[in-house]
Coordinates of C-alpha atoms and ligand atoms in Angstrom, one line a residue:
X30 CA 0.0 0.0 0.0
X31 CA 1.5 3.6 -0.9
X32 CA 1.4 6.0 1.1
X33 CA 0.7 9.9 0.8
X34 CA 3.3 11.9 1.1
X35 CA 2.4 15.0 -0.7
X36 CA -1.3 15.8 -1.2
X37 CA -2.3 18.7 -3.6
X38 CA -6.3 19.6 -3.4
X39 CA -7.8 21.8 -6.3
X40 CA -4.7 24.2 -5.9
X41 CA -4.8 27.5 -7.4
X42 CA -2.4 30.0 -7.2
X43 CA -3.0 33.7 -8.7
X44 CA -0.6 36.2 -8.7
X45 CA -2.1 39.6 -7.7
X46 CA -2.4 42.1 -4.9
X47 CA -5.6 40.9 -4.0
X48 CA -5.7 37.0 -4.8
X49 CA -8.5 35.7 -3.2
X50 CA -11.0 38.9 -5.4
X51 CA -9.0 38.0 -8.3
X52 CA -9.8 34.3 -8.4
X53 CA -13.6 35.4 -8.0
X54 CA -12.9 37.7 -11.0
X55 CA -11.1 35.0 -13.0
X56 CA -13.7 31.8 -12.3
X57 CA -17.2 34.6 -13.0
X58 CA -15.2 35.4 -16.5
X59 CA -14.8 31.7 -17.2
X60 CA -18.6 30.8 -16.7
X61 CA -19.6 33.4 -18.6
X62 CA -17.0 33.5 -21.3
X63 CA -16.2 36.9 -20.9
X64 CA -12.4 37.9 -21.7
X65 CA -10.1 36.9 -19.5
X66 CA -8.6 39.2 -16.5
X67 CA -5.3 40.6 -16.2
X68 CA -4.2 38.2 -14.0
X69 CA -1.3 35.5 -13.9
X70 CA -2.3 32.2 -12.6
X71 CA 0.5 30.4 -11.8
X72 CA -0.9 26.9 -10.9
X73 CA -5.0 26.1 -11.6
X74 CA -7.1 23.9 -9.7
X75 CA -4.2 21.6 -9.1
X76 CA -5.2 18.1 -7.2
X77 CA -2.8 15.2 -7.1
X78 CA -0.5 12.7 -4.7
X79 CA 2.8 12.0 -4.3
X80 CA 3.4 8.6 -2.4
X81 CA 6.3 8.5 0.0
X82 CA 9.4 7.3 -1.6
X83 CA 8.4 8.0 -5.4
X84 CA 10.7 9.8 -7.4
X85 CA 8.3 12.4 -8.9
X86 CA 9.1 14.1 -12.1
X87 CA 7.5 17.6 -13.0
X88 CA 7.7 18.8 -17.0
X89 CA 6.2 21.2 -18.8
X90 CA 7.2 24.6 -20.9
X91 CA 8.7 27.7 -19.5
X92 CA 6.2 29.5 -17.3
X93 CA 3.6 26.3 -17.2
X94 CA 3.9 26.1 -13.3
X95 CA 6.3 24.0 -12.1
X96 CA 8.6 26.1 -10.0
X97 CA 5.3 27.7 -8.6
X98 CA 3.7 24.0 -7.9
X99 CA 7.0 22.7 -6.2
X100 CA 7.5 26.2 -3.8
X101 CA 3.7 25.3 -2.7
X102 CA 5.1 22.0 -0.5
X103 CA 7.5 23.7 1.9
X104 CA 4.9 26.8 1.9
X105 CA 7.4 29.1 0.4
X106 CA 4.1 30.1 -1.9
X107 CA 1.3 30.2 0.0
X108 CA -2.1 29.0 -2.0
X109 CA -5.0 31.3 -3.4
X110 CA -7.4 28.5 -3.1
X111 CA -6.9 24.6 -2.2
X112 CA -4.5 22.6 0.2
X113 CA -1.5 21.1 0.3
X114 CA -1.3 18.2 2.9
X115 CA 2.0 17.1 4.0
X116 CA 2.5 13.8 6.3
X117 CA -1.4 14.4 6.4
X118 CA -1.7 17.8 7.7
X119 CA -2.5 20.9 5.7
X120 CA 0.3 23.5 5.5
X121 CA -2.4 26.4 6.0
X122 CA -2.9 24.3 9.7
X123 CA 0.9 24.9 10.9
X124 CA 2.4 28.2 12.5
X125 CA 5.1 30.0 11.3
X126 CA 7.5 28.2 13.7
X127 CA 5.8 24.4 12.6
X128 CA 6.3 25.7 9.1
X129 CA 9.8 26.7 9.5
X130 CA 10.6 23.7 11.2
X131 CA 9.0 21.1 8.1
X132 CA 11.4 23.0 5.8
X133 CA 14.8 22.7 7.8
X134 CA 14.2 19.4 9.1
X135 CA 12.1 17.3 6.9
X136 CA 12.8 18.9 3.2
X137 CA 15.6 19.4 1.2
X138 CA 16.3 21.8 -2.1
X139 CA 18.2 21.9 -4.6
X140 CA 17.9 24.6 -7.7
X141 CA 19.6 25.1 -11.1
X142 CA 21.9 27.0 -9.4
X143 CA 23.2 26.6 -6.3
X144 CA 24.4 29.7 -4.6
X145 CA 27.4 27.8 -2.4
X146 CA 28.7 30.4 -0.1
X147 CA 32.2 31.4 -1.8
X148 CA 34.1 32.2 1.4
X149 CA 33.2 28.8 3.3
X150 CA 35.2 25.7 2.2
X151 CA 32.9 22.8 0.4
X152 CA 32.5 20.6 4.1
X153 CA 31.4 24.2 5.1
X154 CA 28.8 24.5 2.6
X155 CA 27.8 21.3 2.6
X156 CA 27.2 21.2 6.5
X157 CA 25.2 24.7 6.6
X158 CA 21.7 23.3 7.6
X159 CA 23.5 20.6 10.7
X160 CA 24.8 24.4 11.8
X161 CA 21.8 26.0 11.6
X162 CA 20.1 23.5 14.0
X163 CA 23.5 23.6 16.3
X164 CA 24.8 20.6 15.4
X165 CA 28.5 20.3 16.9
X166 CA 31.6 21.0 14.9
X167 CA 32.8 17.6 15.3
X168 CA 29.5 15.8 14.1
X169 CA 29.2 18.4 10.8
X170 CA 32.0 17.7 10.1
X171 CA 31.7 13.8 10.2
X172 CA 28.0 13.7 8.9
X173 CA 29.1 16.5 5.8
X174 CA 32.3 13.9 4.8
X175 CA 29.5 10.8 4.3
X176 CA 27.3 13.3 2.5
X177 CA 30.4 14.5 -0.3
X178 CA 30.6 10.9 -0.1
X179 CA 27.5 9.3 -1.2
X180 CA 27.9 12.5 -4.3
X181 CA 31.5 10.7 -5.0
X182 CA 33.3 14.5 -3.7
X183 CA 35.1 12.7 -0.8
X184 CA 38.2 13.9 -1.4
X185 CA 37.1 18.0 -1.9
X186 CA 35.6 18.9 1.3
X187 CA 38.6 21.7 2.1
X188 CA 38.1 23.1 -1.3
X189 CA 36.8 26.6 -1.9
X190 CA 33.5 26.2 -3.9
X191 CA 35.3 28.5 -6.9
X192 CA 37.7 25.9 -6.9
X193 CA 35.5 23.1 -8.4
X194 CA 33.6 22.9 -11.9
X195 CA 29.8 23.9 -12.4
X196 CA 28.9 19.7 -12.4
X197 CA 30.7 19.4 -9.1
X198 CA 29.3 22.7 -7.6
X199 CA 25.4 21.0 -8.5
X200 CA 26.6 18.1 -6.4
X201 CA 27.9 19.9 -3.3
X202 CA 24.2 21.3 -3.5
X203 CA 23.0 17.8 -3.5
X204 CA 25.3 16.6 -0.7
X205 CA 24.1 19.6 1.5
X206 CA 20.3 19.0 0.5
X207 CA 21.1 15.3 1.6
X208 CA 23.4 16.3 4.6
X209 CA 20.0 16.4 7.1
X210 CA 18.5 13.2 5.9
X211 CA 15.3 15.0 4.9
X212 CA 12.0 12.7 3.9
X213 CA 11.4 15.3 1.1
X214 CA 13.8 16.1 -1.4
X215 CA 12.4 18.8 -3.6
X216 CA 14.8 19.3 -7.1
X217 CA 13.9 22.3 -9.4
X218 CA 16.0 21.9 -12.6
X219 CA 19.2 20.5 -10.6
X220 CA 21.1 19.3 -14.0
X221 CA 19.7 21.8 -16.4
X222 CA 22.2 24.0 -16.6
X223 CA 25.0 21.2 -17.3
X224 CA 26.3 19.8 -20.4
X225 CA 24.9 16.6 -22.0
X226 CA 28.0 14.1 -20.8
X227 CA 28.5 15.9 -16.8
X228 CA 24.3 15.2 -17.0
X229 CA 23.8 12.4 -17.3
X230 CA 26.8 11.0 -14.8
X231 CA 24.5 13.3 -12.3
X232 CA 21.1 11.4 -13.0
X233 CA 23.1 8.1 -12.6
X234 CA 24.4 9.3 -9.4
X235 CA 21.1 10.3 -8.3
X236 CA 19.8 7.0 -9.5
X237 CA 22.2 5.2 -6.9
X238 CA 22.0 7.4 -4.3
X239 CA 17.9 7.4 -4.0
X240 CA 18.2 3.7 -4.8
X241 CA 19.6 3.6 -1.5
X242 CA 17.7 5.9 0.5
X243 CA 13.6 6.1 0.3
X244 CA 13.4 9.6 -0.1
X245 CA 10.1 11.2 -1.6
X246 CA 11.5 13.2 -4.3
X247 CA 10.1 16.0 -6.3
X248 CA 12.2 16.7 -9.7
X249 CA 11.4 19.6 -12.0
X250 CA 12.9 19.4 -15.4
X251 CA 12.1 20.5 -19.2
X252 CA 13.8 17.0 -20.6
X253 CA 11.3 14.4 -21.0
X254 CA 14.1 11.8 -21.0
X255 CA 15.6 12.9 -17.7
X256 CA 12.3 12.7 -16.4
X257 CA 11.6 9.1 -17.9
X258 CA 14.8 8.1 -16.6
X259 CA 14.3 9.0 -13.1
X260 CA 10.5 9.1 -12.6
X261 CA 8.8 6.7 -11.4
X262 CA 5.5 9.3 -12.3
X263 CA 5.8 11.9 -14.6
X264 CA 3.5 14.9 -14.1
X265 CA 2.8 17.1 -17.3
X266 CA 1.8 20.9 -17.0
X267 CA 0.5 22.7 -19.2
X268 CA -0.4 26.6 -18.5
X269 CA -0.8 25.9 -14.7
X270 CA -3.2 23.0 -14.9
X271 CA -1.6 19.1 -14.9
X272 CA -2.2 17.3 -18.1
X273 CA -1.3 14.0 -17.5
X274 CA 0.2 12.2 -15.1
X275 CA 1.3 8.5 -15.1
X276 CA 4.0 6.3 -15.5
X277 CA 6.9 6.8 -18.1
X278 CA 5.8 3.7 -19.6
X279 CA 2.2 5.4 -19.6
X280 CA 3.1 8.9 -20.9
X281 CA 5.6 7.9 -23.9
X282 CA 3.1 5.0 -25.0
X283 CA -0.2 7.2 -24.6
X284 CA 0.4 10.5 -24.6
X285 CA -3.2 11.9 -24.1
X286 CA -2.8 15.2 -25.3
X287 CA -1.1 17.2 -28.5
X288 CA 0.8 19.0 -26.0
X289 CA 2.0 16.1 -24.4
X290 CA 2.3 13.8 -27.9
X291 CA 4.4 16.8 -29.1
X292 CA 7.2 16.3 -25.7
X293 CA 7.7 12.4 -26.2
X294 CA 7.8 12.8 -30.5
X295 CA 11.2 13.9 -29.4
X296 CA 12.4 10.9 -26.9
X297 CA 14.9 9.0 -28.7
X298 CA 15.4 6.8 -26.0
X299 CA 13.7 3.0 -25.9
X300 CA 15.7 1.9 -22.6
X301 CA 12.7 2.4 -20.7
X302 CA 10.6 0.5 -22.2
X303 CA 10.3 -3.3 -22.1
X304 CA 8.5 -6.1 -24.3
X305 CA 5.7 -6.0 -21.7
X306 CA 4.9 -2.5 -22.3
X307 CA 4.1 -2.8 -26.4
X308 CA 3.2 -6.5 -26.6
X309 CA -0.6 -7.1 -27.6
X310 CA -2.0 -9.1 -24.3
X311 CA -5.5 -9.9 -25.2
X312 CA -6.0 -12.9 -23.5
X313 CA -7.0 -15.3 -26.7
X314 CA -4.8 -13.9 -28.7
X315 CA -1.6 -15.2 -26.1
X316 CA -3.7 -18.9 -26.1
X317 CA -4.0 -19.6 -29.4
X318 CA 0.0 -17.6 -29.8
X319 CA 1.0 -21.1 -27.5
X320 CA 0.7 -22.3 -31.2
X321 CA 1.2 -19.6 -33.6
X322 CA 4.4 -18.0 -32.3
X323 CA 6.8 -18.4 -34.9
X324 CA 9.1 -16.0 -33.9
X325 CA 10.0 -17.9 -30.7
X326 CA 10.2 -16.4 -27.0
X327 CA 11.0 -13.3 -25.2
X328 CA 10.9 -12.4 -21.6
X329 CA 8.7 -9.7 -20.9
X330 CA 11.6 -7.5 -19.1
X331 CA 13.6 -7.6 -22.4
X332 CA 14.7 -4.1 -23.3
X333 CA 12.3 -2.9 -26.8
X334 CA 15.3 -2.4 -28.4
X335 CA 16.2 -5.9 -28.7
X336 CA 12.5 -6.3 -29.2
X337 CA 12.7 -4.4 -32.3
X338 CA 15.9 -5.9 -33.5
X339 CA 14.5 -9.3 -33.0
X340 CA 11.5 -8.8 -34.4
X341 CA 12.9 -7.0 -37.1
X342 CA 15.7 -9.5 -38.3
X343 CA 13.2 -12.7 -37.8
X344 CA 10.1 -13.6 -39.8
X345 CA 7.2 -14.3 -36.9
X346 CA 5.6 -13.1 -34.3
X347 CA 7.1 -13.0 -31.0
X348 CA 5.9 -15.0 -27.8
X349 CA 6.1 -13.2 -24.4
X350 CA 6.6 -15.1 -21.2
X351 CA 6.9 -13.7 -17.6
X352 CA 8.5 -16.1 -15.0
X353 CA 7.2 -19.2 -17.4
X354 CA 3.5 -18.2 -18.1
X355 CA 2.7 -16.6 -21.4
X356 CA 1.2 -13.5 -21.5
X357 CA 1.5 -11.7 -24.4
X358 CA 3.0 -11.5 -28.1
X359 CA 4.3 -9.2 -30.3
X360 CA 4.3 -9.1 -33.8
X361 CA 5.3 -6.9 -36.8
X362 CA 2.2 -4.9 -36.1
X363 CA 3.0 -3.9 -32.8
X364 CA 6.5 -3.3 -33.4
X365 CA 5.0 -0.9 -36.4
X366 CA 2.5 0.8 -33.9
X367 CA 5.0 1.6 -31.6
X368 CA 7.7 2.8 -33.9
X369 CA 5.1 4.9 -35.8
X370 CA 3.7 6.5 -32.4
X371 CA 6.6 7.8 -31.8
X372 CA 8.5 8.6 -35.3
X373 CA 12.0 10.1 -33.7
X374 CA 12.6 7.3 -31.8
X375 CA 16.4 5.6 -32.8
X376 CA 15.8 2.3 -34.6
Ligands
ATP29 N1 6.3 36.1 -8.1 C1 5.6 36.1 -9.2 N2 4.8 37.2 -9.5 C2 4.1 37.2 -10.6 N3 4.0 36.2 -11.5 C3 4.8 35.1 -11.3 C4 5.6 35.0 -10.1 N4 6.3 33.8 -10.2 C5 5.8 33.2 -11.3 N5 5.0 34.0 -12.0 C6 4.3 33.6 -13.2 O1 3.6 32.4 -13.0 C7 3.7 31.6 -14.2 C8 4.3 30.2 -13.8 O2 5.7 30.5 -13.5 P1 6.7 29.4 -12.9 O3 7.9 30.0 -12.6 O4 6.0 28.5 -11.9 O5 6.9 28.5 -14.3 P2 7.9 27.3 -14.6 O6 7.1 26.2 -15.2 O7 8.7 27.0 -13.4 O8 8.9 28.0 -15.7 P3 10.4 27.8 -16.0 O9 10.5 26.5 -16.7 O10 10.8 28.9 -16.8 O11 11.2 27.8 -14.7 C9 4.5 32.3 -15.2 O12 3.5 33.0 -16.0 C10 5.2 33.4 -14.4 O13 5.5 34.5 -15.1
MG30 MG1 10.8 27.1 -12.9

């Protein structure tokens, strides 16, 4: 059974002097089609979950919401209308000092750009939020070195933060986010700003290190395939309101919308995907397959990519077996469907 971690209820956030009139002003236009106000709304009639321990990704165009949703959950933004439930209780429920407390203790951040303190050393940095809860020198020091060293920067803690490259500067942010064991890790465009190669070494570390400790994390990015890499859900925004959410599996197979469709045409990568995900499973079908297969057997974790070689280079139709049962097959008609979904996709 998940459980919620994050709970966003019909969240709207309007940016204007007075937010609460504005909204009025905004929802009587709508109903009666009227031209819109002069108002910004930065996040509409929002309403989802995040389960503890889910990496959850957050994509969308510039100015769709996303920085605005995330800076909702440790009540940095406060909400025009709705509620966002944290561990169960509503933000608008805690005091100042409660409030204050969830975001030092229980949440972590990381942005695009990290502002590291240029006169402290890296261990200095890294061990800012143990200080700020008077943590002693000794056990900073001590928990900051096992922090550099689940982001593989062991060896730089005495460094001065000029001293180290743009990648390595992202993951002294990461090691200080991760310094105070927070339940919430909240990431807004953490690798955007690095090249292609320095990236994706990052999202592998990532990878490892939340493989190894069950953090809820929230993960803004504009790259579908960073966010299919690391999300186990994928959110879409679209002009402040969510337009899908789902799986990656989910969102690259059936994108729902043009605007959506129009983010995964791009996504040239298949190592995401499995047999499982694109094989017909009509139940009949897979019986009477026992018989027709031709094309022999593939297990249903087997990458697509093989899937499409194999089904490409031999003549029939693929059987597709989890743990010894059958439960699906795939022939040249599903390896067309998918391929033709998504045309961009490296074959
Ligand atoms: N403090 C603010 N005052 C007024 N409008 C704002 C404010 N912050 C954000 N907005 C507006 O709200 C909308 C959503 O902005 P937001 O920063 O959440 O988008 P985003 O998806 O994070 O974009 P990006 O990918 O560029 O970071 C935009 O139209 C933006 O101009
Ligand atoms: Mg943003």
């Amino acid at each position: 059974m998940s459980v919620k971690k994050i709970e966003f209820k019909n969240v709207w956030k309007v940016y204007a002097a007075r937010e609460g009139d504005a909204l009025e002003e905004i929802k009587r236009s709508r109903l009666c089609g009227a031209p819109a106000p002069p108002y910004v709304v930065g996040v509409e009639d929002v309403s989802f979950d995040i389960n503890e321990g889910e990496i959850f990704c957050i994509i969308g165009l510039s100015g769709s919401g996303k920085s605005t949703l995330l800076r909702h959950i440790n009540g940095l933004i406060r909400p025009t209308a709705g509620e966002v439930i944290i561990n169960g209780v509503s933000i608008k429920e805690l005091s100042d000092a409660r409030l204050l407390q969830l975001r030092s203790q229980k949440i972590g951040m990381v942005f695009q750009h990290v502002a590291l303190l240029p006169n402290r050393t890296v261990t200095e940095n890294v061990a800012l939020g143990l200080e700020i809860r008077g943590v002693k020198r000794a056990e900073r020091r001590q928990l900051a070195q096992e922090a550099l060293e689940r982001v593989h920067l062991p060896q730089w803690g005495a460094f001065y933060p000029d001293e180290l490259s743009g990648g390595m500067q992202q993951r002294v942010g990461l090691a200080r986010a991760l310094v105070t064991d927070p339940e919430i890790l909240l990431m807004d465009e953490p690798f955007s700003a690095l090249d292609p190669i320095i990236r994706r070494q990052l999202q592998d570390q990532f990878i490892e290190i939340s493989a190894k400790a069950t953090k809820t994390t929230v993960f803004i990015t504009h790259d579908i395939e960073e966010a299919a890499r690391l999300g186990d859900r994928i959110a879409i925004m679209n002009k402040g309101k969510v337009e899908q959410i789902g799986t990656p599996q989910d969102i690259l197979l059936r994108p729902a919308t043009p605007y959506v469709r129009e983010f995964v045409s791009h996504v040239t990568l298949l190592d995401k995907l499995v047999a499982g995900d694109i094989m017909q499973s009509n139940s009949e079908i897979v019986h009477s397959a026992n018989v027709a297969c031709d094309g022999g057997s593939i297990d249903a974790e087997t990458p697509v990519a093989e899937v499409i070689r194999r089904g490409i280079s031999g003549t029939g139709t693929l059987l597709v077996s989890r743990g010894g049962t059958n439960v699906g097959m795939i022939g040249r008609e599903e390896i067309l469907t998918f391929l033709t979904m998504r045309p961009d996709t490296d074959r």
